Amino acid sequence: MRTLCSSTLIGEFFVIGFAGLVAMKDPDLTASTVWTVCGIAMFLSVALCGVVTRPGGIALGWALQVALIASGFVVPSMFFLGAVFAALWWASVHYGRKIDEAKARFAAQEAQADSATPGTA
């Protein structure tokens, strides 16, 4: 799960940066505001890569997805991109858990086969 979720979060890092460049064209926003908000969001997307398997990591990832969709009020194309990344986040979590379960089953079967084979230690 960690690999899939981290890949999604790193993709979001770049999308947030590019959205910041688009937001710079808005005359109502200052550069410092845009890059403070984008910088925090970019930092969170990278930091979440390290805590995605810890308690609350998935929930924080969902919070980032909601914030990414909400950024569409500033950069309208982010409504679409945020929804795409939310779908990718769901798929990463869903299929990542299935892969982790399959790996655990395979490791248990392998350990059981090793212990059942006489003469191996």
PDB file of N, CA and C in Angstrom, residues 19-92:
ATOM      1  N   ALA A  19      -0.378  23.986 -10.218  1.00  0.00           N
ATOM      2  CA  ALA A  19      -1.572  24.779  -9.890  1.00  0.00           C
ATOM      3  C   ALA A  19      -1.154  26.125  -9.298  1.00  0.00           C
ATOM      4  N   GLY A  20      -0.075  26.135  -8.542  1.00  0.00           N
ATOM      5  CA  GLY A  20       0.446  27.395  -8.009  1.00  0.00           C
ATOM      6  C   GLY A  20       0.870  28.340  -9.116  1.00  0.00           C
ATOM      7  N   LEU A  21       1.475  27.796 -10.152  1.00  0.00           N
ATOM      8  CA  LEU A  21       1.866  28.633 -11.288  1.00  0.00           C
ATOM      9  C   LEU A  21       0.641  29.224 -11.978  1.00  0.00           C
ATOM     10  N   VAL A  22      -0.412  28.428 -12.099  1.00  0.00           N
ATOM     11  CA  VAL A  22      -1.645  28.925 -12.711  1.00  0.00           C
ATOM     12  C   VAL A  22      -2.288  29.979 -11.810  1.00  0.00           C
ATOM     13  N   ALA A  23      -2.276  29.731 -10.497  1.00  0.00           N
ATOM     14  CA  ALA A  23      -2.883  30.672  -9.549  1.00  0.00           C
ATOM     15  C   ALA A  23      -2.160  32.017  -9.542  1.00  0.00           C
ATOM     16  N   MET A  24      -0.910  32.034  -9.942  1.00  0.00           N
ATOM     17  CA  MET A  24      -0.155  33.286  -9.980  1.00  0.00           C
ATOM     18  C   MET A  24      -0.756  34.285 -10.972  1.00  0.00           C
ATOM     19  N   LYS A  25      -1.530  33.790 -11.937  1.00  0.00           N
ATOM     20  CA  LYS A  25      -2.136  34.675 -12.927  1.00  0.00           C
ATOM     21  C   LYS A  25      -3.332  35.444 -12.351  1.00  0.00           C
ATOM     22  N   ASP A  26      -3.825  35.026 -11.194  1.00  0.00           N
ATOM     23  CA  ASP A  26      -4.971  35.702 -10.568  1.00  0.00           C
ATOM     24  C   ASP A  26      -4.484  37.007  -9.945  1.00  0.00           C
ATOM     25  N   PRO A  27      -5.009  38.141 -10.410  1.00  0.00           N
ATOM     26  CA  PRO A  27      -4.523  39.426  -9.890  1.00  0.00           C
ATOM     27  C   PRO A  27      -4.921  39.685  -8.424  1.00  0.00           C
ATOM     28  N   ASP A  28      -5.895  38.942  -7.925  1.00  0.00           N
ATOM     29  CA  ASP A  28      -6.321  39.130  -6.536  1.00  0.00           C
ATOM     30  C   ASP A  28      -5.423  38.416  -5.533  1.00  0.00           C
ATOM     31  N   LEU A  29      -4.548  37.549  -6.008  1.00  0.00           N
ATOM     32  CA  LEU A  29      -3.683  36.771  -5.118  1.00  0.00           C
ATOM     33  C   LEU A  29      -2.250  37.278  -5.188  1.00  0.00           C
ATOM     34  N   THR A  30      -1.617  37.365  -4.037  1.00  0.00           N
ATOM     35  CA  THR A  30      -0.197  37.752  -4.024  1.00  0.00           C
ATOM     36  C   THR A  30       0.657  36.505  -4.164  1.00  0.00           C
ATOM     37  N   ALA A  31       1.856  36.706  -4.634  1.00  0.00           N
ATOM     38  CA  ALA A  31       2.780  35.583  -4.812  1.00  0.00           C
ATOM     39  C   ALA A  31       3.069  34.900  -3.474  1.00  0.00           C
ATOM     40  N   SER A  32       3.211  35.689  -2.432  1.00  0.00           N
ATOM     41  CA  SER A  32       3.510  35.086  -1.124  1.00  0.00           C
ATOM     42  C   SER A  32       2.358  34.222  -0.629  1.00  0.00           C
ATOM     43  N   THR A  33       1.128  34.639  -0.875  1.00  0.00           N
ATOM     44  CA  THR A  33      -0.023  33.844  -0.464  1.00  0.00           C
ATOM     45  C   THR A  33      -0.069  32.528  -1.235  1.00  0.00           C
ATOM     46  N   VAL A  34       0.074  32.634  -2.549  1.00  0.00           N
ATOM     47  CA  VAL A  34       0.015  31.439  -3.402  1.00  0.00           C
ATOM     48  C   VAL A  34       1.090  30.444  -2.994  1.00  0.00           C
ATOM     49  N   TRP A  35       2.330  30.909  -2.838  1.00  0.00           N
ATOM     50  CA  TRP A  35       3.409  29.970  -2.572  1.00  0.00           C
ATOM     51  C   TRP A  35       3.447  29.504  -1.122  1.00  0.00           C
ATOM     52  N   THR A  36       2.867  30.260  -0.218  1.00  0.00           N
ATOM     53  CA  THR A  36       2.747  29.760   1.155  1.00  0.00           C
ATOM     54  C   THR A  36       1.770  28.597   1.198  1.00  0.00           C
ATOM     55  N   VAL A  37       0.602  28.795   0.580  1.00  0.00           N
ATOM     56  CA  VAL A  37      -0.410  27.738   0.569  1.00  0.00           C
ATOM     57  C   VAL A  37       0.092  26.530  -0.224  1.00  0.00           C
ATOM     58  N   CYS A  38       0.628  26.785  -1.402  1.00  0.00           N
ATOM     59  CA  CYS A  38       1.135  25.673  -2.223  1.00  0.00           C
ATOM     60  C   CYS A  38       2.313  24.977  -1.552  1.00  0.00           C
ATOM     61  N   GLY A  39       3.184  25.738  -0.939  1.00  0.00           N
ATOM     62  CA  GLY A  39       4.341  25.143  -0.261  1.00  0.00           C
ATOM     63  C   GLY A  39       3.931  24.236   0.879  1.00  0.00           C
ATOM     64  N   ILE A  40       2.954  24.676   1.658  1.00  0.00           N
ATOM     65  CA  ILE A  40       2.461  23.838   2.753  1.00  0.00           C
ATOM     66  C   ILE A  40       1.831  22.565   2.196  1.00  0.00           C
ATOM     67  N   ALA A  41       1.002  22.707   1.156  1.00  0.00           N
ATOM     68  CA  ALA A  41       0.356  21.536   0.561  1.00  0.00           C
ATOM     69  C   ALA A  41       1.385  20.592  -0.066  1.00  0.00           C
ATOM     70  N   MET A  42       2.404  21.146  -0.711  1.00  0.00           N
ATOM     71  CA  MET A  42       3.440  20.306  -1.312  1.00  0.00           C
ATOM     72  C   MET A  42       4.238  19.583  -0.231  1.00  0.00           C
ATOM     73  N   PHE A  43       4.548  20.292   0.854  1.00  0.00           N
ATOM     74  CA  PHE A  43       5.257  19.658   1.963  1.00  0.00           C
ATOM     75  C   PHE A  43       4.413  18.519   2.552  1.00  0.00           C
ATOM     76  N   LEU A  44       3.129  18.773   2.746  1.00  0.00           N
ATOM     77  CA  LEU A  44       2.256  17.738   3.306  1.00  0.00           C
ATOM     78  C   LEU A  44       2.173  16.515   2.401  1.00  0.00           C
ATOM     79  N   SER A  45       2.136  16.731   1.098  1.00  0.00           N
ATOM     80  CA  SER A  45       2.054  15.587   0.194  1.00  0.00           C
ATOM     81  C   SER A  45       3.306  14.715   0.281  1.00  0.00           C
ATOM     82  N   VAL A  46       4.458  15.334   0.469  1.00  0.00           N
ATOM     83  CA  VAL A  46       5.691  14.554   0.604  1.00  0.00           C
ATOM     84  C   VAL A  46       5.780  13.938   2.004  1.00  0.00           C
ATOM     85  N   ALA A  47       5.421  14.694   3.025  1.00  0.00           N
ATOM     86  CA  ALA A  47       5.484  14.185   4.398  1.00  0.00           C
ATOM     87  C   ALA A  47       4.531  13.016   4.602  1.00  0.00           C
ATOM     88  N   LEU A  48       3.389  13.044   3.930  1.00  0.00           N
ATOM     89  CA  LEU A  48       2.429  11.949   4.063  1.00  0.00           C
ATOM     90  C   LEU A  48       2.978  10.635   3.510  1.00  0.00           C
ATOM     91  N   CYS A  49       3.926  10.717   2.599  1.00  0.00           N
ATOM     92  CA  CYS A  49       4.538   9.489   2.068  1.00  0.00           C
ATOM     93  C   CYS A  49       5.167   8.671   3.196  1.00  0.00           C
ATOM     94  N   GLY A  50       5.691   9.351   4.193  1.00  0.00           N
ATOM     95  CA  GLY A  50       6.352   8.664   5.294  1.00  0.00           C
ATOM     96  C   GLY A  50       5.411   8.163   6.369  1.00  0.00           C
ATOM     97  N   VAL A  51       4.201   8.696   6.433  1.00  0.00           N
ATOM     98  CA  VAL A  51       3.291   8.312   7.518  1.00  0.00           C
ATOM     99  C   VAL A  51       2.032   7.615   7.016  1.00  0.00           C
ATOM    100  N   VAL A  52       2.004   7.263   5.744  1.00  0.00           N
ATOM    101  CA  VAL A  52       0.787   6.691   5.169  1.00  0.00           C
ATOM    102  C   VAL A  52       0.408   5.357   5.811  1.00  0.00           C
ATOM    103  N   THR A  53       1.355   4.592   6.310  1.00  0.00           N
ATOM    104  CA  THR A  53       1.032   3.305   6.930  1.00  0.00           C
ATOM    105  C   THR A  53       0.808   3.416   8.431  1.00  0.00           C
ATOM    106  N   ARG A  54       0.973   4.576   8.989  1.00  0.00           N
ATOM    107  CA  ARG A  54       0.746   4.772  10.426  1.00  0.00           C
ATOM    108  C   ARG A  54      -0.712   5.131  10.681  1.00  0.00           C
ATOM    109  N   PRO A  55      -1.154   4.981  11.934  1.00  0.00           N
ATOM    110  CA  PRO A  55      -2.550   5.332  12.243  1.00  0.00           C
ATOM    111  C   PRO A  55      -2.849   6.783  11.878  1.00  0.00           C
ATOM    112  N   GLY A  56      -3.920   6.989  11.162  1.00  0.00           N
ATOM    113  CA  GLY A  56      -4.323   8.325  10.747  1.00  0.00           C
ATOM    114  C   GLY A  56      -3.709   8.783   9.438  1.00  0.00           C
ATOM    115  N   GLY A  57      -2.777   8.051   8.903  1.00  0.00           N
ATOM    116  CA  GLY A  57      -2.116   8.455   7.659  1.00  0.00           C
ATOM    117  C   GLY A  57      -3.071   8.477   6.476  1.00  0.00           C
ATOM    118  N   ILE A  58      -3.924   7.486   6.390  1.00  0.00           N
ATOM    119  CA  ILE A  58      -4.891   7.433   5.296  1.00  0.00           C
ATOM    120  C   ILE A  58      -5.890   8.575   5.434  1.00  0.00           C
ATOM    121  N   ALA A  59      -6.333   8.843   6.660  1.00  0.00           N
ATOM    122  CA  ALA A  59      -7.284   9.939   6.895  1.00  0.00           C
ATOM    123  C   ALA A  59      -6.660  11.282   6.514  1.00  0.00           C
ATOM    124  N   LEU A  60      -5.399  11.481   6.838  1.00  0.00           N
ATOM    125  CA  LEU A  60      -4.717  12.717   6.433  1.00  0.00           C
ATOM    126  C   LEU A  60      -4.624  12.811   4.910  1.00  0.00           C
ATOM    127  N   GLY A  61      -4.420  11.676   4.278  1.00  0.00           N
ATOM    128  CA  GLY A  61      -4.405  11.645   2.811  1.00  0.00           C
ATOM    129  C   GLY A  61      -5.748  12.057   2.233  1.00  0.00           C
ATOM    130  N   TRP A  62      -6.825  11.584   2.858  1.00  0.00           N
ATOM    131  CA  TRP A  62      -8.166  11.986   2.403  1.00  0.00           C
ATOM    132  C   TRP A  62      -8.376  13.481   2.604  1.00  0.00           C
ATOM    133  N   ALA A  63      -7.874  14.010   3.707  1.00  0.00           N
ATOM    134  CA  ALA A  63      -7.997  15.454   3.956  1.00  0.00           C
ATOM    135  C   ALA A  63      -7.270  16.243   2.867  1.00  0.00           C
ATOM    136  N   LEU A  64      -6.120  15.749   2.446  1.00  0.00           N
ATOM    137  CA  LEU A  64      -5.390  16.409   1.364  1.00  0.00           C
ATOM    138  C   LEU A  64      -6.187  16.338   0.062  1.00  0.00           C
ATOM    139  N   GLN A  65      -6.867  15.216  -0.166  1.00  0.00           N
ATOM    140  CA  GLN A  65      -7.677  15.083  -1.382  1.00  0.00           C
ATOM    141  C   GLN A  65      -8.816  16.100  -1.384  1.00  0.00           C
ATOM    142  N   VAL A  66      -9.454  16.274  -0.232  1.00  0.00           N
ATOM    143  CA  VAL A  66     -10.543  17.257  -0.117  1.00  0.00           C
ATOM    144  C   VAL A  66     -10.007  18.666  -0.371  1.00  0.00           C
ATOM    145  N   ALA A  67      -8.844  18.964   0.202  1.00  0.00           N
ATOM    146  CA  ALA A  67      -8.241  20.290  -0.003  1.00  0.00           C
ATOM    147  C   ALA A  67      -7.876  20.501  -1.469  1.00  0.00           C
ATOM    148  N   LEU A  68      -7.419  19.445  -2.116  1.00  0.00           N
ATOM    149  CA  LEU A  68      -7.058  19.558  -3.528  1.00  0.00           C
ATOM    150  C   LEU A  68      -8.290  19.854  -4.374  1.00  0.00           C
ATOM    151  N   ILE A  69      -9.398  19.193  -4.079  1.00  0.00           N
ATOM    152  CA  ILE A  69     -10.643  19.471  -4.808  1.00  0.00           C
ATOM    153  C   ILE A  69     -11.126  20.886  -4.500  1.00  0.00           C
ATOM    154  N   ALA A  70     -11.048  21.292  -3.238  1.00  0.00           N
ATOM    155  CA  ALA A  70     -11.495  22.633  -2.843  1.00  0.00           C
ATOM    156  C   ALA A  70     -10.655  23.731  -3.479  1.00  0.00           C
ATOM    157  N   SER A  71      -9.425  23.403  -3.861  1.00  0.00           N
ATOM    158  CA  SER A  71      -8.588  24.411  -4.515  1.00  0.00           C
ATOM    159  C   SER A  71      -9.144  24.800  -5.878  1.00  0.00           C
ATOM    160  N   GLY A  72     -10.131  24.061  -6.340  1.00  0.00           N
ATOM    161  CA  GLY A  72     -10.797  24.397  -7.591  1.00  0.00           C
ATOM    162  C   GLY A  72     -11.519  25.731  -7.536  1.00  0.00           C
ATOM    163  N   PHE A  73     -11.802  26.227  -6.334  1.00  0.00           N
ATOM    164  CA  PHE A  73     -12.423  27.543  -6.223  1.00  0.00           C
ATOM    165  C   PHE A  73     -11.443  28.657  -6.608  1.00  0.00           C
ATOM    166  N   VAL A  74     -10.154  28.350  -6.570  1.00  0.00           N
ATOM    167  CA  VAL A  74      -9.127  29.322  -6.974  1.00  0.00           C
ATOM    168  C   VAL A  74      -8.666  29.031  -8.398  1.00  0.00           C
ATOM    169  N   VAL A  75      -8.393  27.765  -8.668  1.00  0.00           N
ATOM    170  CA  VAL A  75      -7.976  27.328 -10.007  1.00  0.00           C
ATOM    171  C   VAL A  75      -9.025  26.306 -10.470  1.00  0.00           C
ATOM    172  N   PRO A  76      -9.985  26.706 -11.299  1.00  0.00           N
ATOM    173  CA  PRO A  76     -11.111  25.836 -11.647  1.00  0.00           C
ATOM    174  C   PRO A  76     -10.739  24.452 -12.185  1.00  0.00           C
ATOM    175  N   SER A  77      -9.639  24.319 -12.877  1.00  0.00           N
ATOM    176  CA  SER A  77      -9.250  23.002 -13.397  1.00  0.00           C
ATOM    177  C   SER A  77      -8.913  22.019 -12.273  1.00  0.00           C
ATOM    178  N   MET A  78      -8.690  22.545 -11.068  1.00  0.00           N
ATOM    179  CA  MET A  78      -8.365  21.662  -9.941  1.00  0.00           C
ATOM    180  C   MET A  78      -9.575  20.869  -9.460  1.00  0.00           C
ATOM    181  N   PHE A  79     -10.794  21.312  -9.816  1.00  0.00           N
ATOM    182  CA  PHE A  79     -11.959  20.482  -9.501  1.00  0.00           C
ATOM    183  C   PHE A  79     -11.806  19.121 -10.180  1.00  0.00           C
ATOM    184  N   PHE A  80     -11.455  19.158 -11.456  1.00  0.00           N
ATOM    185  CA  PHE A  80     -11.271  17.922 -12.216  1.00  0.00           C
ATOM    186  C   PHE A  80     -10.044  17.152 -11.736  1.00  0.00           C
ATOM    187  N   LEU A  81      -8.901  17.849 -11.653  1.00  0.00           N
ATOM    188  CA  LEU A  81      -7.669  17.163 -11.238  1.00  0.00           C
ATOM    189  C   LEU A  81      -7.771  16.627  -9.811  1.00  0.00           C
ATOM    190  N   GLY A  82      -8.417  17.389  -8.938  1.00  0.00           N
ATOM    191  CA  GLY A  82      -8.612  16.916  -7.568  1.00  0.00           C
ATOM    192  C   GLY A  82      -9.456  15.653  -7.528  1.00  0.00           C
ATOM    193  N   ALA A  83     -10.505  15.619  -8.345  1.00  0.00           N
ATOM    194  CA  ALA A  83     -11.353  14.420  -8.404  1.00  0.00           C
ATOM    195  C   ALA A  83     -10.578  13.230  -8.958  1.00  0.00           C
ATOM    196  N   VAL A  84      -9.750  13.489  -9.959  1.00  0.00           N
ATOM    197  CA  VAL A  84      -8.928  12.405 -10.524  1.00  0.00           C
ATOM    198  C   VAL A  84      -7.974  11.862  -9.459  1.00  0.00           C
ATOM    199  N   PHE A  85      -7.318  12.754  -8.728  1.00  0.00           N
ATOM    200  CA  PHE A  85      -6.385  12.294  -7.701  1.00  0.00           C
ATOM    201  C   PHE A  85      -7.104  11.660  -6.512  1.00  0.00           C
ATOM    202  N   ALA A  86      -8.309  12.093  -6.214  1.00  0.00           N
ATOM    203  CA  ALA A  86      -9.086  11.430  -5.164  1.00  0.00           C
ATOM    204  C   ALA A  86      -9.414   9.997  -5.588  1.00  0.00           C
ATOM    205  N   ALA A  87      -9.746   9.815  -6.857  1.00  0.00           N
ATOM    206  CA  ALA A  87     -10.004   8.466  -7.369  1.00  0.00           C
ATOM    207  C   ALA A  87      -8.728   7.625  -7.331  1.00  0.00           C
ATOM    208  N   LEU A  88      -7.608   8.237  -7.702  1.00  0.00           N
ATOM    209  CA  LEU A  88      -6.327   7.521  -7.625  1.00  0.00           C
ATOM    210  C   LEU A  88      -5.985   7.170  -6.175  1.00  0.00           C
ATOM    211  N   TRP A  89      -6.281   8.081  -5.245  1.00  0.00           N
ATOM    212  CA  TRP A  89      -6.017   7.820  -3.833  1.00  0.00           C
ATOM    213  C   TRP A  89      -6.855   6.642  -3.348  1.00  0.00           C
ATOM    214  N   TRP A  90      -8.151   6.639  -3.727  1.00  0.00           N
ATOM    215  CA  TRP A  90      -9.013   5.520  -3.351  1.00  0.00           C
ATOM    216  C   TRP A  90      -8.451   4.212  -3.906  1.00  0.00           C
ATOM    217  N   ALA A  91      -8.075   4.216  -5.183  1.00  0.00           N
ATOM    218  CA  ALA A  91      -7.540   3.004  -5.807  1.00  0.00           C
ATOM    219  C   ALA A  91      -6.235   2.573  -5.133  1.00  0.00           C
ATOM    220  N   SER A  92      -5.392   3.524  -4.787  1.00  0.00           N
ATOM    221  CA  SER A  92      -4.125   3.199  -4.119  1.00  0.00           C
ATOM    222  C   SER A  92      -4.368   2.551  -2.769  1.00  0.00           C
TER     223      SER A  92
END
